[in-house]
Amino acid sequence: MFRTALRTVLAHKARLLMTVLAVMLGVAFVSGTLVFTNTISDAYQKSSAKGFDQVDVAIRPEGRKDTGDTVGKEPELTQALLDRAAEAPGADSAIGVVSGFTAIADKHGKLIGGGFRSQGGNYWGAEDPRYPLVSGHAPKGQNEVLIDSGTAERAGYEVGDTVRLSVDGPVLAPRITGIFTTDDGNVAAGGSLALFDTATAQRLFHKSGAYDEIDVKAAPGTGQIALRNALDEIVPKDVASTTTGRQLADDQAQQIASATSGMRTGLLVFAGISLFVGTFIIANTFTMLVAQRTKELALLRAVGASRRQITRSVLVEAFVVGAVAAVTGLVVGIGIGAGLRSLVGKLGGTVPDGPLVITPGTVVAAVAVGVLITMLAAWLPGRRAAKIPPVAAMSSVHAQATTKSLVVRNTIGALLAAAGVTTVLYATTLDGSAGQMPMGAGAVLLVIGVFVLTPLLSRPLIAAAAPVLRVFGVSGKLARQNAVRNPRRTAATASALMIGLTLITGLTVMAGSLQHAIDKMAASALKADYVVSMANGNPLSVDVEKTLKSTDGVTATSPLRNAPSRIDGETEYLTGVDGATIGTLTDLPVLDGAFKVGGTGVVVDDGTAGSHHWTAGSRFTVSYEDGKKQVLTVAGVYRKTEMMRGIMLDVATLSPHQSDPSDMQVMVRTSGGATASAKSTLEKALGDNPAVLVQDKKDISNSIAQIFTLMLNMLYGLLAMAVIVAVLGVINTLAMSVFERSQEIGMLRAIGLDRKATKRMVRLESLVISLFGGVLGLGLGVFFGWAAGELLGTKLATYELVLPWGRMALFLLLAAAVGVLAALWPARRAARLNMLTAIKSE
């Protein structure tokens, strides 16, 4: 039986090619994902470990602790603590570390490093072992700076050049006195690093004689644990904690692994979708192969083969196909992993140097996935073939499914679909996070239920296309009859395409609705023409608002200044605004009282007011961060939005209680409204600073939507794999269907159906099957998009369903194109069949 199975595989190489390709693509996606993420993770872990070579023990400040009515102060690592750490038993030296955001502009004024990975710090003394100098000398004073070699190379900077940079808004223009190398992970990822002398860094990053971290180097012969124990004796527990360099490296490695695991999981999900779609192709292929070999299997049963041996022979064929596909997919996947790493570099990202990582786990996973998926998909056709009695197989009376089996299938499908719809509808009544799991489970049940019901659905839906198909005469009539002749085969073929289009349509519906919600949110919350903020979301210097206020054409400004406070024993963040102008710069619905801010009068969003049981006229005591208390009065309660919420009070009331005030944003209104010239004027007033964003309502909406658009495009690219697999399924089904109907096609040719009409028949059959899958996919996608939107609506008040009719029509055209393209080769093959040979075939 084993030799028979192998001979069968070799005899049907062409028939199994598409199945091998489908499995291979899924395996390649899995193995490519594992190779890529393992390579990225390994490279970053090794790079980050190098960054801790100069650190044996790190002293880091504890977080702020709020108690009672007191806002805790941020603990500081002082110079005195640094001196004590340097003299601790077993310590060789100690370095004070200061760091913060520093945006560097290239020679064309554009931001280097993408903003979020743009960092600054201090260079310790005349020679800092952390940052070996390639050229130049250490910085001295506020007009000198060092930059990393990667940034210097990308921007074309050399020692002696002047560079424009910014820490919190105002533009600085120091001279580059040196270029250094570093193993910093942010720089390895394409970021930038600027270093000042310690005093300048402390002033720029608002540390005033303090440090963010103290790195201690152990003396020869002293271990990291021993040094940490010694430092624990001198470091106040309520101020700071100690961590060994080895632990820091391990923690960093764990963070990197955690960060890449999310990307890996997402990619593997789409690989799983491709494999899931591929299972339909595999099951379809083996079902048709078994049907074509019915008499052969019956003969084997007649000469003594048992049911188990018949099933085993089919599984051996599946094993061979799966093994070939798995090995090929692994090789292709390794190439995909290498290609993805190269693509990251071409798209502007940077990955630390390192080898391509191919772990034993990747190899085992690829082979196991390919073989197991294929064998599982082939098991049911094999089992079904083994249950056919030899005499029935010889006479082919088994070919049609019994009424009982169809009733059982339709009943199971209806129950699954009903359970799925019910679960999804129930999930829409829950809170956003609580409804995710039920909705996911309901979606899976509904998709499986629709798949089971697809043979039942195929007849009426394909029959609906009959009036159009009549236009094509005999070819159209034959195409419709062929499509409904074997509903199970049609269902399996259409379902592969249905799943891909369901996901694509659902994502598109959600994305379009989110974009509408974001546009509505930006328009409803703001009357200001522009909002000014740092590119990475860091606080702005208070000088920015002063500069904007004095700029020509500006009629009103207001900062949004955050500050912690204690109210009723809880920490609440206050938002300082210009009480005289905030009402003209925002458009927030007032639910109670009046929107008036000034003196001790404040306005509160409805969520905060509800939690404290406040209404217009309520009075409460606030404890500021400087320890002083004040009684404030609620002048009004407004409806919160995603952009505006919290307790708003006048900056004149708040600022005296802040030691180092800064603004998160500044709202601006100009005399001419939001125009290109007004925006240019504001940007010039701020020194054409690449680290500062000047955005109108449309810019704000686009910047938020850009994230969703990028994610959507990535998901489209990943789902394209599932669509490609579905195309292979259509090609495979049609090709094998043509082979199965060779005698029929020969008879049709003999009685007058020419080659052109034969091609048209096969193409129309493919088109009908593909459109059938497309219609089901669009329907399910819209339903899932609506249901997911109901969950988002609990978190985003402006969300409402928007159906992208244009894109949905495009997706339906895509399904039609898939049908036409998939039929090219099978139609050509059908038309070229020799009539006499086909008629004599069995």
CSV table of N, CA and C in Angstrom, one decimal, residues 542-647:
chain,number,residue,atom,x,y,z
A,542,VAL,N,7.6,77.0,28.0
A,542,VAL,CA,6.6,78.0,28.1
A,542,VAL,C,6.9,79.2,27.2
A,543,ASP,N,8.2,79.3,26.8
A,543,ASP,CA,8.6,80.4,25.9
A,543,ASP,C,7.9,80.3,24.5
A,544,VAL,N,7.4,79.0,24.1
A,544,VAL,CA,6.8,78.9,22.8
A,544,VAL,C,5.5,79.6,22.8
A,545,GLU,N,4.7,79.5,23.9
A,545,GLU,CA,3.4,80.3,23.9
A,545,GLU,C,3.6,81.8,23.9
A,546,LYS,N,4.7,82.2,24.6
A,546,LYS,CA,5.0,83.7,24.6
A,546,LYS,C,5.4,84.1,23.2
A,547,THR,N,6.2,83.3,22.5
A,547,THR,CA,6.6,83.7,21.1
A,547,THR,C,5.4,83.8,20.2
A,548,LEU,N,4.5,82.8,20.3
A,548,LEU,CA,3.3,82.7,19.4
A,548,LEU,C,2.4,83.9,19.7
A,549,LYS,N,2.2,84.3,21.0
A,549,LYS,CA,1.3,85.3,21.3
A,549,LYS,C,1.8,86.7,20.7
A,550,SER,N,3.1,86.8,20.6
A,550,SER,CA,3.6,88.1,20.0
A,550,SER,C,3.8,88.1,18.5
A,551,THR,N,3.4,87.0,17.9
A,551,THR,CA,3.6,86.9,16.4
A,551,THR,C,2.5,87.6,15.7
A,552,ASP,N,2.8,88.3,14.6
A,552,ASP,CA,1.9,89.1,13.8
A,552,ASP,C,0.8,88.1,13.3
A,553,GLY,N,-0.5,88.6,13.4
A,553,GLY,CA,-1.6,87.8,12.9
A,553,GLY,C,-2.3,86.9,13.9
A,554,VAL,N,-1.6,86.7,15.0
A,554,VAL,CA,-2.2,85.8,16.1
A,554,VAL,C,-3.1,86.7,16.9
A,555,THR,N,-4.4,86.2,17.0
A,555,THR,CA,-5.4,87.0,17.8
A,555,THR,C,-5.7,86.4,19.2
A,556,ALA,N,-5.4,85.1,19.4
A,556,ALA,CA,-5.6,84.4,20.7
A,556,ALA,C,-4.8,83.2,20.8
A,557,THR,N,-4.3,82.9,22.0
A,557,THR,CA,-3.5,81.7,22.3
A,557,THR,C,-3.9,81.2,23.7
A,558,SER,N,-3.7,79.9,23.9
A,558,SER,CA,-3.9,79.3,25.2
A,558,SER,C,-3.0,78.1,25.3
A,559,PRO,N,-2.3,78.0,26.4
A,559,PRO,CA,-1.5,76.7,26.6
A,559,PRO,C,-2.5,75.6,27.2
A,560,LEU,N,-2.0,74.4,27.0
A,560,LEU,CA,-2.6,73.3,27.8
A,560,LEU,C,-1.5,72.8,28.7
A,561,ARG,N,-1.6,73.1,29.9
A,561,ARG,CA,-0.5,72.8,30.9
A,561,ARG,C,-0.9,71.9,31.9
A,562,ASN,N,-0.3,70.7,32.0
A,562,ASN,CA,-0.7,69.6,32.9
A,562,ASN,C,0.1,69.8,34.2
A,563,ALA,N,-0.6,69.5,35.3
A,563,ALA,CA,0.1,69.5,36.7
A,563,ALA,C,-0.6,68.5,37.6
A,564,PRO,N,0.1,67.7,38.3
A,564,PRO,CA,-0.5,66.8,39.3
A,564,PRO,C,-1.1,67.5,40.5
A,565,SER,N,-2.1,67.0,41.1
A,565,SER,CA,-2.7,67.5,42.3
A,565,SER,C,-3.4,66.4,43.1
A,566,ARG,N,-3.8,66.7,44.3
A,566,ARG,CA,-4.5,65.7,45.1
A,566,ARG,C,-5.9,66.3,45.5
A,567,ILE,N,-6.9,65.6,45.1
A,567,ILE,CA,-8.3,66.0,45.4
A,567,ILE,C,-9.0,64.8,46.1
A,568,ASP,N,-9.5,65.0,47.3
A,568,ASP,CA,-10.3,63.9,48.0
A,568,ASP,C,-9.4,62.7,48.1
A,569,GLY,N,-8.1,62.8,48.3
A,569,GLY,CA,-7.2,61.7,48.5
A,569,GLY,C,-6.8,61.0,47.3
A,570,GLU,N,-7.2,61.5,46.1
A,570,GLU,CA,-6.8,60.9,44.8
A,570,GLU,C,-6.0,61.9,44.0
A,571,THR,N,-5.2,61.3,43.1
A,571,THR,CA,-4.3,62.1,42.2
A,571,THR,C,-5.2,62.5,41.0
A,572,GLU,N,-5.3,63.8,40.8
A,572,GLU,CA,-6.0,64.3,39.6
A,572,GLU,C,-5.0,65.3,38.9
A,573,TYR,N,-5.0,65.2,37.6
A,573,TYR,CA,-4.2,66.1,36.8
A,573,TYR,C,-5.0,67.3,36.4
A,574,LEU,N,-4.5,68.5,36.7
A,574,LEU,CA,-5.1,69.8,36.3
A,574,LEU,C,-4.6,70.2,35.0
A,575,THR,N,-5.4,70.9,34.2
A,575,THR,CA,-5.0,71.5,32.9
A,575,THR,C,-5.1,73.0,33.0
A,576,GLY,N,-3.9,73.6,32.9
A,576,GLY,CA,-3.9,75.1,33.0
A,576,GLY,C,-4.1,75.6,31.6
A,577,VAL,N,-5.0,76.6,31.5
A,577,VAL,CA,-5.4,77.2,30.2
A,577,VAL,C,-5.5,78.7,30.4
A,578,ASP,N,-5.5,79.5,29.4
A,578,ASP,CA,-5.8,80.9,29.4
A,578,ASP,C,-7.3,81.1,29.6
A,579,GLY,N,-7.7,81.5,30.8
A,579,GLY,CA,-9.1,81.7,31.0
A,579,GLY,C,-9.8,82.6,30.1
A,580,ALA,N,-9.1,83.7,29.7
A,580,ALA,CA,-9.7,84.7,28.9
A,580,ALA,C,-10.0,84.2,27.4
A,581,THR,N,-9.2,83.2,26.9
A,581,THR,CA,-9.3,82.9,25.5
A,581,THR,C,-9.8,81.4,25.3
A,582,ILE,N,-9.8,80.6,26.3
A,582,ILE,CA,-10.1,79.2,26.1
A,582,ILE,C,-11.5,78.9,25.5
A,583,GLY,N,-12.4,79.8,25.9
A,583,GLY,CA,-13.8,79.6,25.4
A,583,GLY,C,-13.9,79.9,23.9
A,584,THR,N,-13.0,80.7,23.4
A,584,THR,CA,-13.0,81.1,21.9
A,584,THR,C,-12.2,80.1,21.1
A,585,LEU,N,-11.4,79.3,21.8
A,585,LEU,CA,-10.5,78.3,21.1
A,585,LEU,C,-11.0,76.9,21.1
A,586,THR,N,-12.1,76.6,21.9
A,586,THR,CA,-12.6,75.3,22.0
A,586,THR,C,-14.1,75.3,21.7
A,587,ASP,N,-14.7,74.2,21.4
A,587,ASP,CA,-16.1,74.1,21.1
A,587,ASP,C,-16.6,72.8,21.9
A,588,LEU,N,-16.7,73.0,23.2
A,588,LEU,CA,-17.1,71.8,24.0
A,588,LEU,C,-18.5,72.0,24.6
A,589,PRO,N,-19.4,71.1,24.4
A,589,PRO,CA,-20.8,71.2,24.8
A,589,PRO,C,-20.9,71.3,26.3
A,590,VAL,N,-21.5,72.4,26.8
A,590,VAL,CA,-21.7,72.6,28.3
A,590,VAL,C,-23.0,71.9,28.8
A,591,LEU,N,-22.8,71.0,29.7
A,591,LEU,CA,-23.9,70.2,30.2
A,591,LEU,C,-24.6,70.9,31.5
A,592,ASP,N,-23.8,71.7,32.2
A,592,ASP,CA,-24.3,72.3,33.4
A,592,ASP,C,-23.5,73.5,33.7
A,593,GLY,N,-24.1,74.7,34.1
A,593,GLY,CA,-23.4,75.9,34.4
A,593,GLY,C,-23.0,76.6,33.1
A,594,ALA,N,-21.8,77.2,33.2
A,594,ALA,CA,-21.3,78.0,32.1
A,594,ALA,C,-19.8,77.7,31.9
A,595,PHE,N,-19.3,77.9,30.7
A,595,PHE,CA,-17.9,77.6,30.4
A,595,PHE,C,-17.1,78.9,30.7
A,596,LYS,N,-16.8,79.1,32.0
A,596,LYS,CA,-16.0,80.3,32.4
A,596,LYS,C,-14.9,79.8,33.3
A,597,VAL,N,-13.6,80.2,32.9
A,597,VAL,CA,-12.4,79.8,33.6
A,597,VAL,C,-11.7,81.1,34.0
A,598,GLY,N,-11.4,81.2,35.3
A,598,GLY,CA,-10.7,82.4,35.8
A,598,GLY,C,-10.7,82.5,37.3
A,599,GLY,N,-9.6,82.9,37.9
A,599,GLY,CA,-9.5,83.0,39.4
A,599,GLY,C,-9.6,81.6,39.9
A,600,THR,N,-10.5,81.4,40.8
A,600,THR,CA,-10.8,80.1,41.4
A,600,THR,C,-11.9,79.3,40.7
A,601,GLY,N,-12.4,79.8,39.6
A,601,GLY,CA,-13.5,79.1,38.9
A,601,GLY,C,-12.8,78.2,37.9
A,602,VAL,N,-13.4,77.0,37.8
A,602,VAL,CA,-12.9,76.0,36.9
A,602,VAL,C,-14.0,75.3,36.2
A,603,VAL,N,-13.7,74.6,35.1
A,603,VAL,CA,-14.7,73.8,34.4
A,603,VAL,C,-14.2,72.4,34.4
A,604,VAL,N,-15.1,71.4,34.5
A,604,VAL,CA,-14.7,70.0,34.7
A,604,VAL,C,-15.5,69.2,33.6
A,605,ASP,N,-14.8,68.1,33.1
A,605,ASP,CA,-15.5,67.2,32.2
A,605,ASP,C,-16.5,66.4,32.9
A,606,ASP,N,-17.5,65.8,32.2
A,606,ASP,CA,-18.6,65.1,32.8
A,606,ASP,C,-18.2,63.8,33.6
A,607,GLY,N,-17.1,63.2,33.0
A,607,GLY,CA,-16.6,62.0,33.7
A,607,GLY,C,-16.0,62.3,35.1
A,608,THR,N,-15.2,63.3,35.1
A,608,THR,CA,-14.6,63.7,36.4
A,608,THR,C,-15.6,64.2,37.4
A,609,ALA,N,-16.5,65.0,36.9
A,609,ALA,CA,-17.6,65.6,37.7
A,609,ALA,C,-18.5,64.4,38.3
A,610,GLY,N,-18.8,63.4,37.5
A,610,GLY,CA,-19.6,62.3,37.9
A,610,GLY,C,-18.9,61.5,39.0
A,611,SER,N,-17.6,61.3,38.9
A,611,SER,CA,-16.9,60.5,39.8
A,611,SER,C,-16.8,61.2,41.2
A,612,HIS,N,-16.8,62.5,41.2
A,612,HIS,CA,-16.7,63.3,42.4
A,612,HIS,C,-18.0,63.8,42.9
A,613,HIS,N,-19.1,63.6,42.1
A,613,HIS,CA,-20.4,64.1,42.4
A,613,HIS,C,-20.5,65.6,42.4
A,614,TRP,N,-19.8,66.2,41.4
A,614,TRP,CA,-19.8,67.7,41.4
A,614,TRP,C,-20.9,68.1,40.4
A,615,THR,N,-21.4,69.3,40.6
A,615,THR,CA,-22.3,70.0,39.7
A,615,THR,C,-21.8,71.5,39.7
A,616,ALA,N,-22.4,72.2,38.8
A,616,ALA,CA,-22.1,73.7,38.7
A,616,ALA,C,-22.4,74.3,40.1
A,617,GLY,N,-21.4,75.0,40.6
A,617,GLY,CA,-21.5,75.6,42.0
A,617,GLY,C,-20.8,74.8,43.0
A,618,SER,N,-20.4,73.5,42.8
A,618,SER,CA,-19.7,72.7,43.8
A,618,SER,C,-18.4,73.3,44.1
A,619,ARG,N,-17.9,73.2,45.3
A,619,ARG,CA,-16.6,73.7,45.8
A,619,ARG,C,-15.8,72.5,46.3
A,620,PHE,N,-14.5,72.5,46.0
A,620,PHE,CA,-13.7,71.4,46.4
A,620,PHE,C,-12.3,72.0,46.7
A,621,THR,N,-11.5,71.3,47.5
A,621,THR,CA,-10.2,71.7,47.9
A,621,THR,C,-9.1,70.9,47.1
A,622,VAL,N,-8.2,71.6,46.5
A,622,VAL,CA,-7.1,71.0,45.8
A,622,VAL,C,-5.8,71.3,46.5
A,623,SER,N,-5.0,70.2,46.5
A,623,SER,CA,-3.6,70.3,47.0
A,623,SER,C,-2.6,70.3,45.8
A,624,TYR,N,-1.9,71.4,45.6
A,624,TYR,CA,-1.0,71.6,44.5
A,624,TYR,C,0.3,70.8,44.8
A,625,GLU,N,1.2,70.7,43.8
A,625,GLU,CA,2.4,70.0,44.0
A,625,GLU,C,3.4,70.7,44.9
A,626,ASP,N,3.2,72.0,45.2
A,626,ASP,CA,4.1,72.7,46.1
A,626,ASP,C,3.6,72.5,47.6
A,627,GLY,N,2.5,71.8,47.7
A,627,GLY,CA,2.0,71.5,49.1
A,627,GLY,C,0.9,72.5,49.5
A,628,LYS,N,0.7,73.6,48.8
A,628,LYS,CA,-0.3,74.5,49.2
A,628,LYS,C,-1.7,74.1,48.7
A,629,LYS,N,-2.7,74.5,49.5
A,629,LYS,CA,-4.1,74.1,49.2
A,629,LYS,C,-4.9,75.4,48.8
A,630,GLN,N,-6.0,75.1,48.0
A,630,GLN,CA,-6.9,76.2,47.6
A,630,GLN,C,-8.3,75.6,47.3
A,631,VAL,N,-9.3,76.4,47.6
A,631,VAL,CA,-10.7,76.0,47.3
A,631,VAL,C,-11.1,76.5,46.0
A,632,LEU,N,-11.5,75.6,45.1
A,632,LEU,CA,-11.9,76.0,43.7
A,632,LEU,C,-13.4,75.7,43.6
A,633,THR,N,-14.0,76.5,42.6
A,633,THR,CA,-15.5,76.4,42.4
A,633,THR,C,-15.7,75.9,41.0
A,634,VAL,N,-16.6,74.9,40.8
A,634,VAL,CA,-17.0,74.4,39.5
A,634,VAL,C,-18.0,75.4,38.8
A,635,ALA,N,-17.5,76.1,37.8
A,635,ALA,CA,-18.3,77.0,37.1
A,635,ALA,C,-19.2,76.3,36.1
A,636,GLY,N,-18.7,75.2,35.5
A,636,GLY,CA,-19.5,74.5,34.5
A,636,GLY,C,-18.9,73.1,34.3
A,637,VAL,N,-19.8,72.2,33.8
A,637,VAL,CA,-19.5,70.9,33.4
A,637,VAL,C,-19.6,70.7,31.9
A,638,TYR,N,-18.6,70.2,31.2
A,638,TYR,CA,-18.7,70.0,29.8
A,638,TYR,C,-18.5,68.5,29.4
A,639,ARG,N,-19.0,68.2,28.2
A,639,ARG,CA,-18.9,66.8,27.8
A,639,ARG,C,-17.4,66.6,27.3
A,640,LYS,N,-16.8,65.6,27.8
A,640,LYS,CA,-15.4,65.3,27.4
A,640,LYS,C,-15.3,64.8,26.0
A,641,THR,N,-14.2,65.0,25.4
A,641,THR,CA,-13.9,64.4,24.0
A,641,THR,C,-12.6,63.7,24.1
A,642,GLU,N,-12.2,63.0,23.0
A,642,GLU,CA,-10.9,62.3,23.1
A,642,GLU,C,-9.7,63.3,23.1
A,643,MET,N,-10.0,64.6,22.7
A,643,MET,CA,-8.9,65.6,22.7
A,643,MET,C,-9.0,66.5,24.0
A,644,MET,N,-10.1,66.7,24.5
A,644,MET,CA,-10.2,67.6,25.6
A,644,MET,C,-11.0,67.0,26.8
A,645,ARG,N,-10.3,67.0,28.0
A,645,ARG,CA,-11.0,66.4,29.2
A,645,ARG,C,-10.2,66.9,30.4
A,646,GLY,N,-10.8,66.7,31.6
A,646,GLY,CA,-10.1,67.0,32.8
A,646,GLY,C,-10.6,68.3,33.4
A,647,ILE,N,-9.9,68.7,34.5
A,647,ILE,CA,-10.2,70.0,35.2
A,647,ILE,C,-9.4,71.1,34.6
